[in-house]
PDB file of C-alpha atoms in Angstrom:
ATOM      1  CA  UNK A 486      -4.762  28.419 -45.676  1.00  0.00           C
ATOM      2  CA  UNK A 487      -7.008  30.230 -43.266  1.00  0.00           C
ATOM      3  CA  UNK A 488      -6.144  30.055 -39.676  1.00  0.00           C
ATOM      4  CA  UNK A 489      -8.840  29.866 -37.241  1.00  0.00           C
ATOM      5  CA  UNK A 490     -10.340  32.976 -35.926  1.00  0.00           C
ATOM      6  CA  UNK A 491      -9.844  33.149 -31.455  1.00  0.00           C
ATOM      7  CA  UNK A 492     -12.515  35.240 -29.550  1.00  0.00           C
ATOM      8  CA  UNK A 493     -11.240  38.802 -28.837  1.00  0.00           C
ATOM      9  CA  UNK A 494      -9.479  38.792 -25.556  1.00  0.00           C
ATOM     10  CA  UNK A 495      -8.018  35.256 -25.675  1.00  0.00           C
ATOM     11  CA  UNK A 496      -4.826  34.802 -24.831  1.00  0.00           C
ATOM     12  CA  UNK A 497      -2.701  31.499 -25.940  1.00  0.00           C
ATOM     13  CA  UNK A 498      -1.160  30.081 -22.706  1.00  0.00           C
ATOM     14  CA  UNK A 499       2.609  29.958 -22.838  1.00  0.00           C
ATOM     15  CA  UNK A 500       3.855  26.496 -23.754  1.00  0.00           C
ATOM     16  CA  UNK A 501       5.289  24.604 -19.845  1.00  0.00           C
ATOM     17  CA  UNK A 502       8.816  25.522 -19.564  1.00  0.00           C
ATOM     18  CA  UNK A 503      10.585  22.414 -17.059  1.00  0.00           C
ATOM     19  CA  UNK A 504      13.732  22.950 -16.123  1.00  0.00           C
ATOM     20  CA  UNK A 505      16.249  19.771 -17.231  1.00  0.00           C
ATOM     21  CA  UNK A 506      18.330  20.617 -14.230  1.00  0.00           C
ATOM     22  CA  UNK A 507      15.591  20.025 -11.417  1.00  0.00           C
ATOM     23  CA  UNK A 508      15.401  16.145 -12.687  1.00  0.00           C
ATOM     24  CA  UNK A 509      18.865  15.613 -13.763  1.00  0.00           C
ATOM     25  CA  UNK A 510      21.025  13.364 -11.484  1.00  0.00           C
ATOM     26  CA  UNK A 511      24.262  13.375 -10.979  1.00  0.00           C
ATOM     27  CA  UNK A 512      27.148  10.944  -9.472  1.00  0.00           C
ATOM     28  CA  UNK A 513      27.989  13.661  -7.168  1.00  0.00           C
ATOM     29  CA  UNK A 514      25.071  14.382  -5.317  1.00  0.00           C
ATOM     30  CA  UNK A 515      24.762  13.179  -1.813  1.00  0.00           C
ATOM     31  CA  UNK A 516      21.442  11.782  -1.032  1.00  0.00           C
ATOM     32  CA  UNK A 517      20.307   9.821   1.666  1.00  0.00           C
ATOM     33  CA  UNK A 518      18.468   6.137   1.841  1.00  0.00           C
ATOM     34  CA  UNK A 519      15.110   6.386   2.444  1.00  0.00           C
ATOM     35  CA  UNK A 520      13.872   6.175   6.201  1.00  0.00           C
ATOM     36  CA  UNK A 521      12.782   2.856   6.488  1.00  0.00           C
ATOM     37  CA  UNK A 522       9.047   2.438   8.241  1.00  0.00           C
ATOM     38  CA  UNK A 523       8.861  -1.271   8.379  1.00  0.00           C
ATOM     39  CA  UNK A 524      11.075  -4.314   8.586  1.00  0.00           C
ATOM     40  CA  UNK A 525      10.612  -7.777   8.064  1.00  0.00           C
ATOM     41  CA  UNK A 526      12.529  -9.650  11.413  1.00  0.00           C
ATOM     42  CA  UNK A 527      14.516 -12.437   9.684  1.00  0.00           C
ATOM     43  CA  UNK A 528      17.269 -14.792  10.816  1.00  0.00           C
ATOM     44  CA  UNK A 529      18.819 -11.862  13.225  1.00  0.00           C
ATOM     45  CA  UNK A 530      18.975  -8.811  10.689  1.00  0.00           C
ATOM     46  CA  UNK A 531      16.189  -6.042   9.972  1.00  0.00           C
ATOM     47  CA  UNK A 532      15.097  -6.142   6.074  1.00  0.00           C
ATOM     48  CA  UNK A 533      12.762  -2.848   5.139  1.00  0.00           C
ATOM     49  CA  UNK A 534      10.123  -3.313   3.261  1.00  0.00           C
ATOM     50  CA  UNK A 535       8.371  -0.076   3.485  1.00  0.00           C
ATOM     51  CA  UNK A 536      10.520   3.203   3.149  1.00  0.00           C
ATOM     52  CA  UNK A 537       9.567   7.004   2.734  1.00  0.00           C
ATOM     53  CA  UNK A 538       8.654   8.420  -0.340  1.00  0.00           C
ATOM     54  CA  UNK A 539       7.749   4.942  -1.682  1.00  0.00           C
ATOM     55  CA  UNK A 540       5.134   2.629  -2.654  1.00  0.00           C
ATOM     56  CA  UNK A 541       3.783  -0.669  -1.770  1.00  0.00           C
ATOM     57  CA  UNK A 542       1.472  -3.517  -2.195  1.00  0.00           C
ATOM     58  CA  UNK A 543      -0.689  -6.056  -0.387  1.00  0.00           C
ATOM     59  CA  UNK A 544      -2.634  -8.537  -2.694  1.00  0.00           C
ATOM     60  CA  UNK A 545      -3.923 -12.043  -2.909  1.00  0.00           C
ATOM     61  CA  UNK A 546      -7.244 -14.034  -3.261  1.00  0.00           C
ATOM     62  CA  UNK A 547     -10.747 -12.359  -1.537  1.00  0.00           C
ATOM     63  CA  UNK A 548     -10.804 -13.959   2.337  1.00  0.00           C
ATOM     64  CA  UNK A 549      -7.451 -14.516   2.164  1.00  0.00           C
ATOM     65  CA  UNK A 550      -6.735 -12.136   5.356  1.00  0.00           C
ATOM     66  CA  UNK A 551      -5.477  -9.331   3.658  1.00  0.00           C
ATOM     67  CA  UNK A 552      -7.300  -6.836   6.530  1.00  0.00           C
ATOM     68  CA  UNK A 553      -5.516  -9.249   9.497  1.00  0.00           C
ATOM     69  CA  UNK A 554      -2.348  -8.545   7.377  1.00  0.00           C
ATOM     70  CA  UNK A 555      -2.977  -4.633   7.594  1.00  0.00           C
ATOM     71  CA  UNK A 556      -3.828  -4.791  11.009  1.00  0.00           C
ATOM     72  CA  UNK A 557      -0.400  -6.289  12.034  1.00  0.00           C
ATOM     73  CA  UNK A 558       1.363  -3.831   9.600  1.00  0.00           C
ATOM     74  CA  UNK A 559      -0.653  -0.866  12.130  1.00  0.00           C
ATOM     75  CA  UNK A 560       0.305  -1.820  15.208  1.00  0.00           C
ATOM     76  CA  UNK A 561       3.798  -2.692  14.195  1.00  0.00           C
ATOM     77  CA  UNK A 562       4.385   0.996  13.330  1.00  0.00           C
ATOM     78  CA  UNK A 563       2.562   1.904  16.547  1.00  0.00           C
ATOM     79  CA  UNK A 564       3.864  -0.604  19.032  1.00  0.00           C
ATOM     80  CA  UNK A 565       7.230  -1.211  17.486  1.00  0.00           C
ATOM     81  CA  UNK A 566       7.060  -4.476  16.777  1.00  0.00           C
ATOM     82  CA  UNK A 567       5.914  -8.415  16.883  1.00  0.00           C
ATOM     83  CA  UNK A 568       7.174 -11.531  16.115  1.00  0.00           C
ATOM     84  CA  UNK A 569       8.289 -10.813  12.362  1.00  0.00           C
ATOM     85  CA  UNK A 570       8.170  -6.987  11.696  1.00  0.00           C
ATOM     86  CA  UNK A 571       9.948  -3.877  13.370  1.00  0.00           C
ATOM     87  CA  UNK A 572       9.317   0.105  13.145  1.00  0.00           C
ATOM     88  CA  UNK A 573      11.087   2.694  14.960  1.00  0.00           C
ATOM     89  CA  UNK A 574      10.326   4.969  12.895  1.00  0.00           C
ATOM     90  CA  UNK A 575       9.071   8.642  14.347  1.00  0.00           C
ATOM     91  CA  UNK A 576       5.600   9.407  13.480  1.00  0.00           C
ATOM     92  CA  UNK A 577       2.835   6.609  14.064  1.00  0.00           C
ATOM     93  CA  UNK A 578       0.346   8.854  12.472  1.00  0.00           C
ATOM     94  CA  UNK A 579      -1.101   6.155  10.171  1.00  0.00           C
ATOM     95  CA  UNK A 580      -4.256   6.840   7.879  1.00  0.00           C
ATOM     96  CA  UNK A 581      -6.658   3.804   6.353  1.00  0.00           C
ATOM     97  CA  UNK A 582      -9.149   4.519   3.825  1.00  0.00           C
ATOM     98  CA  UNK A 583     -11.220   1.556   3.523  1.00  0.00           C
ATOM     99  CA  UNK A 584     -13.657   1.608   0.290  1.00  0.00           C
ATOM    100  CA  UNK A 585     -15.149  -1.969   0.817  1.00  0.00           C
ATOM    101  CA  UNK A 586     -16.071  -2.501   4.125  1.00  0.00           C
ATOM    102  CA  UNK A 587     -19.351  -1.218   5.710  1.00  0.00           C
ATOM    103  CA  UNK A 588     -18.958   1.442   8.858  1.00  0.00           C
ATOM    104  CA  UNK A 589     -19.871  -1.382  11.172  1.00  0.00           C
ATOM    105  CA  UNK A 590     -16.705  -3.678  10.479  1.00  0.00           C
ATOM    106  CA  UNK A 591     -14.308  -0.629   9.968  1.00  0.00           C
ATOM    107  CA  UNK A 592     -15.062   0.358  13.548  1.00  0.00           C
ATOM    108  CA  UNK A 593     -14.667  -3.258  14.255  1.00  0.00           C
ATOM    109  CA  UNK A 594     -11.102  -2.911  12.761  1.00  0.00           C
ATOM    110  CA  UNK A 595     -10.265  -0.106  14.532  1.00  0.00           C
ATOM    111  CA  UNK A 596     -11.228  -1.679  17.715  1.00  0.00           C
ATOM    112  CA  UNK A 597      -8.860  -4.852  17.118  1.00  0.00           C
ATOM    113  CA  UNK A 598      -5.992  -2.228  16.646  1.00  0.00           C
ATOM    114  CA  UNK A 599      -7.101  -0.375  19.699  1.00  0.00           C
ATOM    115  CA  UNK A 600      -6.754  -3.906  21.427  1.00  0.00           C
ATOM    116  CA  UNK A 601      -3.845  -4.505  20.248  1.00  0.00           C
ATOM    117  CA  UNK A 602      -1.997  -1.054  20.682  1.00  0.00           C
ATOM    118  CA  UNK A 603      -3.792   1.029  23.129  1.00  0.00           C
ATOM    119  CA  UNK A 604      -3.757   3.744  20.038  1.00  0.00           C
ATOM    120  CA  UNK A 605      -6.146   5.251  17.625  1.00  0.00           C
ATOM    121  CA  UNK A 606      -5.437   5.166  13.750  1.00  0.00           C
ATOM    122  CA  UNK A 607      -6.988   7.892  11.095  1.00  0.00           C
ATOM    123  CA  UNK A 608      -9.431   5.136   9.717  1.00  0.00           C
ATOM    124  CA  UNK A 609     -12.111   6.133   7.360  1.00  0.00           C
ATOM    125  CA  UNK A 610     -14.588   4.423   5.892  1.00  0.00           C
ATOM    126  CA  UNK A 611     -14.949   5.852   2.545  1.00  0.00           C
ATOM    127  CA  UNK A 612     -17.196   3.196   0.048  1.00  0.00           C
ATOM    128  CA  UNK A 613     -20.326   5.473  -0.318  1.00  0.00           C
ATOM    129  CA  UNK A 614     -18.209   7.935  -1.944  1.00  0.00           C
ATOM    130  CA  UNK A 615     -17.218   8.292  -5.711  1.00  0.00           C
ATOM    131  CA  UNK A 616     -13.840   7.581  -7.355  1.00  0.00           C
ATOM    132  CA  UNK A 617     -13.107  11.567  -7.328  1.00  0.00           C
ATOM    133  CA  UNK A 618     -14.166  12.133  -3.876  1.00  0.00           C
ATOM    134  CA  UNK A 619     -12.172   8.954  -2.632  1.00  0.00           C
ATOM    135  CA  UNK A 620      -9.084  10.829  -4.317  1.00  0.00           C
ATOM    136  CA  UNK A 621     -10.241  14.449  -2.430  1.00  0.00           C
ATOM    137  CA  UNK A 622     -10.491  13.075   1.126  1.00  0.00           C
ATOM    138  CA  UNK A 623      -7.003  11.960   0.960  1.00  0.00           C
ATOM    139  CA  UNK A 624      -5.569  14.477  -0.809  1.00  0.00           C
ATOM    140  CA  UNK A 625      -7.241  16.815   2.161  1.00  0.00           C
ATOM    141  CA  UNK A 626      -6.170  14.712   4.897  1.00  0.00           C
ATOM    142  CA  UNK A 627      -2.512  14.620   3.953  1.00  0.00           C
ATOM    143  CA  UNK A 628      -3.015  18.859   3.484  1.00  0.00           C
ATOM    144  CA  UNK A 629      -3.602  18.799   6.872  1.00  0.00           C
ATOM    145  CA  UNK A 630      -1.512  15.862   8.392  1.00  0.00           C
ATOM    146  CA  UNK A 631       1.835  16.388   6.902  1.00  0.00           C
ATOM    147  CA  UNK A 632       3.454  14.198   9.685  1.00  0.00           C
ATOM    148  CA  UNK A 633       1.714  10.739   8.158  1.00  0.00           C
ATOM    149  CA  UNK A 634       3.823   8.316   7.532  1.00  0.00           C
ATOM    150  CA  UNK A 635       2.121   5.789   5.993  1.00  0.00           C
ATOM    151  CA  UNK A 636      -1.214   5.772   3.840  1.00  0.00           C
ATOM    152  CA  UNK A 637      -3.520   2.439   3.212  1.00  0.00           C
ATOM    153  CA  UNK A 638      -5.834   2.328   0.686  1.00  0.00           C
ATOM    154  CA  UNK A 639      -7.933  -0.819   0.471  1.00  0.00           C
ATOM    155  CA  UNK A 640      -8.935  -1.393  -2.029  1.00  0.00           C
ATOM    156  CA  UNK A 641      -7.106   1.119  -5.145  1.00  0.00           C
ATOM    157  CA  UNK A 642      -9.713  -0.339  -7.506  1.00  0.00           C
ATOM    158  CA  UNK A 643     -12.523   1.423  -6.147  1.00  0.00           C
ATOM    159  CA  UNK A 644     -10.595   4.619  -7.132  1.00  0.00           C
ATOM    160  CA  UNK A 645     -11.068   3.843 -10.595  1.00  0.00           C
ATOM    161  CA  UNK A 646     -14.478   3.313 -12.747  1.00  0.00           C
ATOM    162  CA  UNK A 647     -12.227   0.372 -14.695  1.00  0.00           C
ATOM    163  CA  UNK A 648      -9.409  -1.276 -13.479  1.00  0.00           C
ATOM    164  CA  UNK A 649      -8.961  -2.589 -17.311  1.00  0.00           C
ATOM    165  CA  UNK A 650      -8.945   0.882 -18.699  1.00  0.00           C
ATOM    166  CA  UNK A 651      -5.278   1.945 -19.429  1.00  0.00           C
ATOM    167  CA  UNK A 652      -5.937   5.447 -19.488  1.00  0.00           C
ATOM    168  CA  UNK A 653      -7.988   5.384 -15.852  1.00  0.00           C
ATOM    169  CA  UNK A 654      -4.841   2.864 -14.596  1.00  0.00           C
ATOM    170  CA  UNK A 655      -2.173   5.365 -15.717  1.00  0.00           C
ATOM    171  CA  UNK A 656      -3.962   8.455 -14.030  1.00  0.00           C
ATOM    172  CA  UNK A 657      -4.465   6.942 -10.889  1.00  0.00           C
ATOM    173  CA  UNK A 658      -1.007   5.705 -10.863  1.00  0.00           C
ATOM    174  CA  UNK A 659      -0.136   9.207 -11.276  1.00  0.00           C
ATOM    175  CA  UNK A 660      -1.841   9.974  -8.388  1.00  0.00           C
ATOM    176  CA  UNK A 661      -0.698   7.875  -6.100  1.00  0.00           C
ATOM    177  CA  UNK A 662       3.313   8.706  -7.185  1.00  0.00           C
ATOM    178  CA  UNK A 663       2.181  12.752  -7.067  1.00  0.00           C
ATOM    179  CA  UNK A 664       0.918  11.934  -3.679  1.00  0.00           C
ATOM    180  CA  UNK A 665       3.906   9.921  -1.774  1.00  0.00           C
ATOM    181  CA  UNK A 666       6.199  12.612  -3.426  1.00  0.00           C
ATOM    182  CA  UNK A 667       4.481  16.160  -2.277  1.00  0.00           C
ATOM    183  CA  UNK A 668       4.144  14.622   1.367  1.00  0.00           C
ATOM    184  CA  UNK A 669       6.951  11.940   1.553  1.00  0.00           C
ATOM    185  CA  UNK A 670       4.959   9.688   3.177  1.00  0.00           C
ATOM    186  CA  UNK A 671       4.313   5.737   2.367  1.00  0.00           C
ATOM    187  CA  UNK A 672       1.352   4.671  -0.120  1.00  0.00           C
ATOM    188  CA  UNK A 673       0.128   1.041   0.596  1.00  0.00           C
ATOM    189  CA  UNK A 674      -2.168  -0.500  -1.940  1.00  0.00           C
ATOM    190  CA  UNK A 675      -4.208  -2.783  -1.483  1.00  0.00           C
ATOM    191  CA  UNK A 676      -5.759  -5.237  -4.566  1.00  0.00           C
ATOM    192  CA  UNK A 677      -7.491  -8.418  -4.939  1.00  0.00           C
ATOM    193  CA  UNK A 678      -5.693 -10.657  -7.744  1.00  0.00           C
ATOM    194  CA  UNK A 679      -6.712 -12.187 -10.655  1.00  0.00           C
ATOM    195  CA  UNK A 680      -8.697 -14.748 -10.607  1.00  0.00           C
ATOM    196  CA  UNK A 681      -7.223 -16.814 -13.573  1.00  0.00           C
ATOM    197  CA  UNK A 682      -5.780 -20.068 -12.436  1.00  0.00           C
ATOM    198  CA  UNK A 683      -2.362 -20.243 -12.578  1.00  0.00           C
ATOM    199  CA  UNK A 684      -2.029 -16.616 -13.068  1.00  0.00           C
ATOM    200  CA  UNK A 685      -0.914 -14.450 -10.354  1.00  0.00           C
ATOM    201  CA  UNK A 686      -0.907 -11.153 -10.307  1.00  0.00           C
ATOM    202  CA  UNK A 687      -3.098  -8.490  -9.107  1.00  0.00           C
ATOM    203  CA  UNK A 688      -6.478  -7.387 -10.299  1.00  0.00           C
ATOM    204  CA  UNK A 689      -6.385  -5.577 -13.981  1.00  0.00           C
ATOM    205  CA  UNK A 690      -4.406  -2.761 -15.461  1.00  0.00           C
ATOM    206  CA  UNK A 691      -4.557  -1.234 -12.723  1.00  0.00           C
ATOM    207  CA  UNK A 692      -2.382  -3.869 -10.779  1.00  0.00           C
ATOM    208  CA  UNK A 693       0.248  -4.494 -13.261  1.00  0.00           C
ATOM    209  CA  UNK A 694       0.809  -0.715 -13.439  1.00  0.00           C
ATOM    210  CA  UNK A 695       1.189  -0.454  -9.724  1.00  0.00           C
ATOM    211  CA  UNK A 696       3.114  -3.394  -9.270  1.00  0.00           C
ATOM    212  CA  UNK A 697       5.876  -2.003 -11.448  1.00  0.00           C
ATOM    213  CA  UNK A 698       6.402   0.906  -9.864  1.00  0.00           C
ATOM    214  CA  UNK A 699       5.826  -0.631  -5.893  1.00  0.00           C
ATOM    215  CA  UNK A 700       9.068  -0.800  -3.771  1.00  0.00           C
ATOM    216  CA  UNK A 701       7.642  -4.035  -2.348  1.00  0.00           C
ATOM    217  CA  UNK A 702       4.347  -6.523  -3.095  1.00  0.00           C
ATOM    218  CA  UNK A 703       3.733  -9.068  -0.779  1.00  0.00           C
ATOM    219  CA  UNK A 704       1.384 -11.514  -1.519  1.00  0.00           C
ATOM    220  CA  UNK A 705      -0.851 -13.314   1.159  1.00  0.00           C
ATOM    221  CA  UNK A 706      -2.828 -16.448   0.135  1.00  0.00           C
ATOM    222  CA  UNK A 707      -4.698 -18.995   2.906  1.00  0.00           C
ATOM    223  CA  UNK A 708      -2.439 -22.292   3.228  1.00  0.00           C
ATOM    224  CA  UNK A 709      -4.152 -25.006   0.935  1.00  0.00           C
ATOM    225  CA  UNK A 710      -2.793 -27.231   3.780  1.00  0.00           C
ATOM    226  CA  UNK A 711      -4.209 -25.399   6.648  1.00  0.00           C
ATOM    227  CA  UNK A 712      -7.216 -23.447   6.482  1.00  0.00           C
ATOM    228  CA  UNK A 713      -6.787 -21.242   9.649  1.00  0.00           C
ATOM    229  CA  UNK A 714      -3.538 -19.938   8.581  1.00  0.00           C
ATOM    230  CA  UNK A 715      -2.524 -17.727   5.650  1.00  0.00           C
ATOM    231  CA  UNK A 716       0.956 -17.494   3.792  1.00  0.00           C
ATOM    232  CA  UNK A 717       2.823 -13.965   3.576  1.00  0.00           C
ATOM    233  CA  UNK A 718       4.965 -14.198   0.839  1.00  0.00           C
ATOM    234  CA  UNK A 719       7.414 -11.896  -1.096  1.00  0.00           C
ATOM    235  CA  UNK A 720       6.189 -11.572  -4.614  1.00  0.00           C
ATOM    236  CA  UNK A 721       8.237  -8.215  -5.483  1.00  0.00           C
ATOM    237  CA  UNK A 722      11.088  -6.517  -3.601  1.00  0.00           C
ATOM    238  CA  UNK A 723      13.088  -3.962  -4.364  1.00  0.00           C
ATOM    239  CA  UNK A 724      15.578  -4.558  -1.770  1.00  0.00           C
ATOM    240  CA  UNK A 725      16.517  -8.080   0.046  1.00  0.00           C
ATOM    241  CA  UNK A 726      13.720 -10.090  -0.099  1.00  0.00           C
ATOM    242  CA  UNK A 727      12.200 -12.440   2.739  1.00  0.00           C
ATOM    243  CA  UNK A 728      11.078 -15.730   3.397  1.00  0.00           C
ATOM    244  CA  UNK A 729       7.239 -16.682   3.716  1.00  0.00           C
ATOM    245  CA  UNK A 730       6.180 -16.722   6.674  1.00  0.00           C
ATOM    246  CA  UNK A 731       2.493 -17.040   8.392  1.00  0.00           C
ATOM    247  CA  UNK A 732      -0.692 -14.901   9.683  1.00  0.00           C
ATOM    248  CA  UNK A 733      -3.147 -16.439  12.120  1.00  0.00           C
ATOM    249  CA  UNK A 734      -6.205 -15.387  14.150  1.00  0.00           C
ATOM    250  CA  UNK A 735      -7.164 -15.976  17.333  1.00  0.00           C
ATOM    251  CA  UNK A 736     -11.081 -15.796  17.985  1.00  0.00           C
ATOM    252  CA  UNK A 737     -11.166 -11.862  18.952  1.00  0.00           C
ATOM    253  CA  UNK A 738      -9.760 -11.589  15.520  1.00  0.00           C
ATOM    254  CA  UNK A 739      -6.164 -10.286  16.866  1.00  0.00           C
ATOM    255  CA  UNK A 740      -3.322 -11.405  14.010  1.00  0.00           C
ATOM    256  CA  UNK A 741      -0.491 -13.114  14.711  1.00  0.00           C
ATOM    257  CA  UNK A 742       3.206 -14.085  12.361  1.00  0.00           C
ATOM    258  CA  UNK A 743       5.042 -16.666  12.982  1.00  0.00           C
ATOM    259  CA  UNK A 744       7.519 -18.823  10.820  1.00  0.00           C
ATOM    260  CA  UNK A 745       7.022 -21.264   8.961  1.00  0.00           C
ATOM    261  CA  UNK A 746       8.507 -24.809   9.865  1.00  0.00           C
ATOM    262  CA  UNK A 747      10.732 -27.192   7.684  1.00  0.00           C
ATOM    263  CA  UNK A 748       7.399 -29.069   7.150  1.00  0.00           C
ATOM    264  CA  UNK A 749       5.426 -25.994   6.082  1.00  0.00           C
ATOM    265  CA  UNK A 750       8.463 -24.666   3.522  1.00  0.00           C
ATOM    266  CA  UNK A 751       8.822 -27.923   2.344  1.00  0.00           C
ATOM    267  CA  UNK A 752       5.138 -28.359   1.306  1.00  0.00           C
ATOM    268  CA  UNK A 753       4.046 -24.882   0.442  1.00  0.00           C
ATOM    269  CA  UNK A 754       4.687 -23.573  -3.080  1.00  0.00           C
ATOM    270  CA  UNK A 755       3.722 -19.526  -4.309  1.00  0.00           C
TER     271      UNK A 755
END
């Protein structure tokens, strides 16, 4: 058998060499619970939702209020907290990378967070750039803001050419885990769902990958019984879940929770 000939000079790289012992875990080891970020307010008690070093998901139908949803998540970790969430958590440096909306209605967001808070977020509006370059503006703005607790990226599926491709799905997912990990901050991800009836779960490969490996997915749908109110509803927790509970708007656009009532639980099915 004759072995194929390598140009003079090349050297074969050494074959990886990972150490067992820097991924083994043992019984003894004392590690500590992630620092929660967010908690859902329920019936007295605190529930987090969104810790350190984790991963998350927002999805549901297009127009279903998905952005009001984001904006409440903001200025809870800014403010503190409304009606149904609570942060005390010690950096407010938040980052949004929007890949949908035009520059017009991201400043528009920003604004209603402004109004709401009295603080700026990092908010970029990123949808004129490729899939890579969506990846290298984050990458470079965690680099340089090590503090950030808490990325949003809405929508993950414009950081892949298919959401349907497995291989594309399973790199980005990659991504996103090699990304919370070497900054220990929070990855929110943001999908539409499929739009099968009677099939719910978010958009593609890409969704069912992400969705197995998110600490919590909260679905948010509009209330077939109310059209000016949407439903926030646990689809995936880690943890202690939560009841549903609901988003409104008032007409600056400012979001609002609020429980549901008997009426509302009684007639409102996920």
């Amino acid at each position: 058998m004759i072995e194929e000939l390598k140009p003079i000079g090349q050297v074969e790289k050494p074959a990886e060499i990972i150490n067992l012992n820097d991924y083994l875990v043992s019984p003894d080891e004392d590690i500590p619970e992630p620092t929660p970020i967010l908690s859902i307010k329920e019936f007295g008690r605190k529930i987090p939702i969104f810790t350190e070093d984790n991963v998350s998901m927002i999805f549901g139908p297009a127009k279903s209020r998905k952005s009001a949803l984001i904006r409440s998540i903001c200025q809870t970790v800014l403010s503190g907290e409304n009606d149904k969430m609570f942060s005390n958590y010690y950096s407010n440096n938040i980052a949004v990378f929007d890949t949908e909306q035009s520059r017009f209605h991201c400043l528009r967001s920003t604004r209603i967070i402004w109004n709401m808070t009295q603080q700026a977020i990092n908010y970029f509006c990123i949808s004129t750039l490729n899939k890579d370059q969506k990846k290298k503006i984050v990458e470079d703005f965690l680099m340089q803001n090590q503090d950030c607790g808490m990325v949003i990226l809405d929508n993950i599926v414009h950081f892949v050419g298919d959401f349907n491709s497995a291989q594309e799905s399973s790199e980005v997912t990659e991504w996103v885990l090699n990304m919370k990990s070497k900054y220990k901050t929070h990855i929110l991800v943001v999908l539409h769902e499929n739009a099968s009836s009677g099939f719910i779960k978010p958009r593609g490969h890409l969704g069912t990958n992400l969705m197995n490996l998110c600490e919590t997915a909260i679905r948010i749908q509009k209330d077939p019984n109310d059209k000016f109110q949407s439903i926030v509803s646990a689809a995936l927790t880690r943890g202690r879940g939560f009841e549903d509970f609901a988003l409104t708007m008032d007409d600056q656009m400012i979001p609002y929770l609020g429980d549901l009532s008997p009426y509302e639980k009684e007639n409102f099915k996920l």
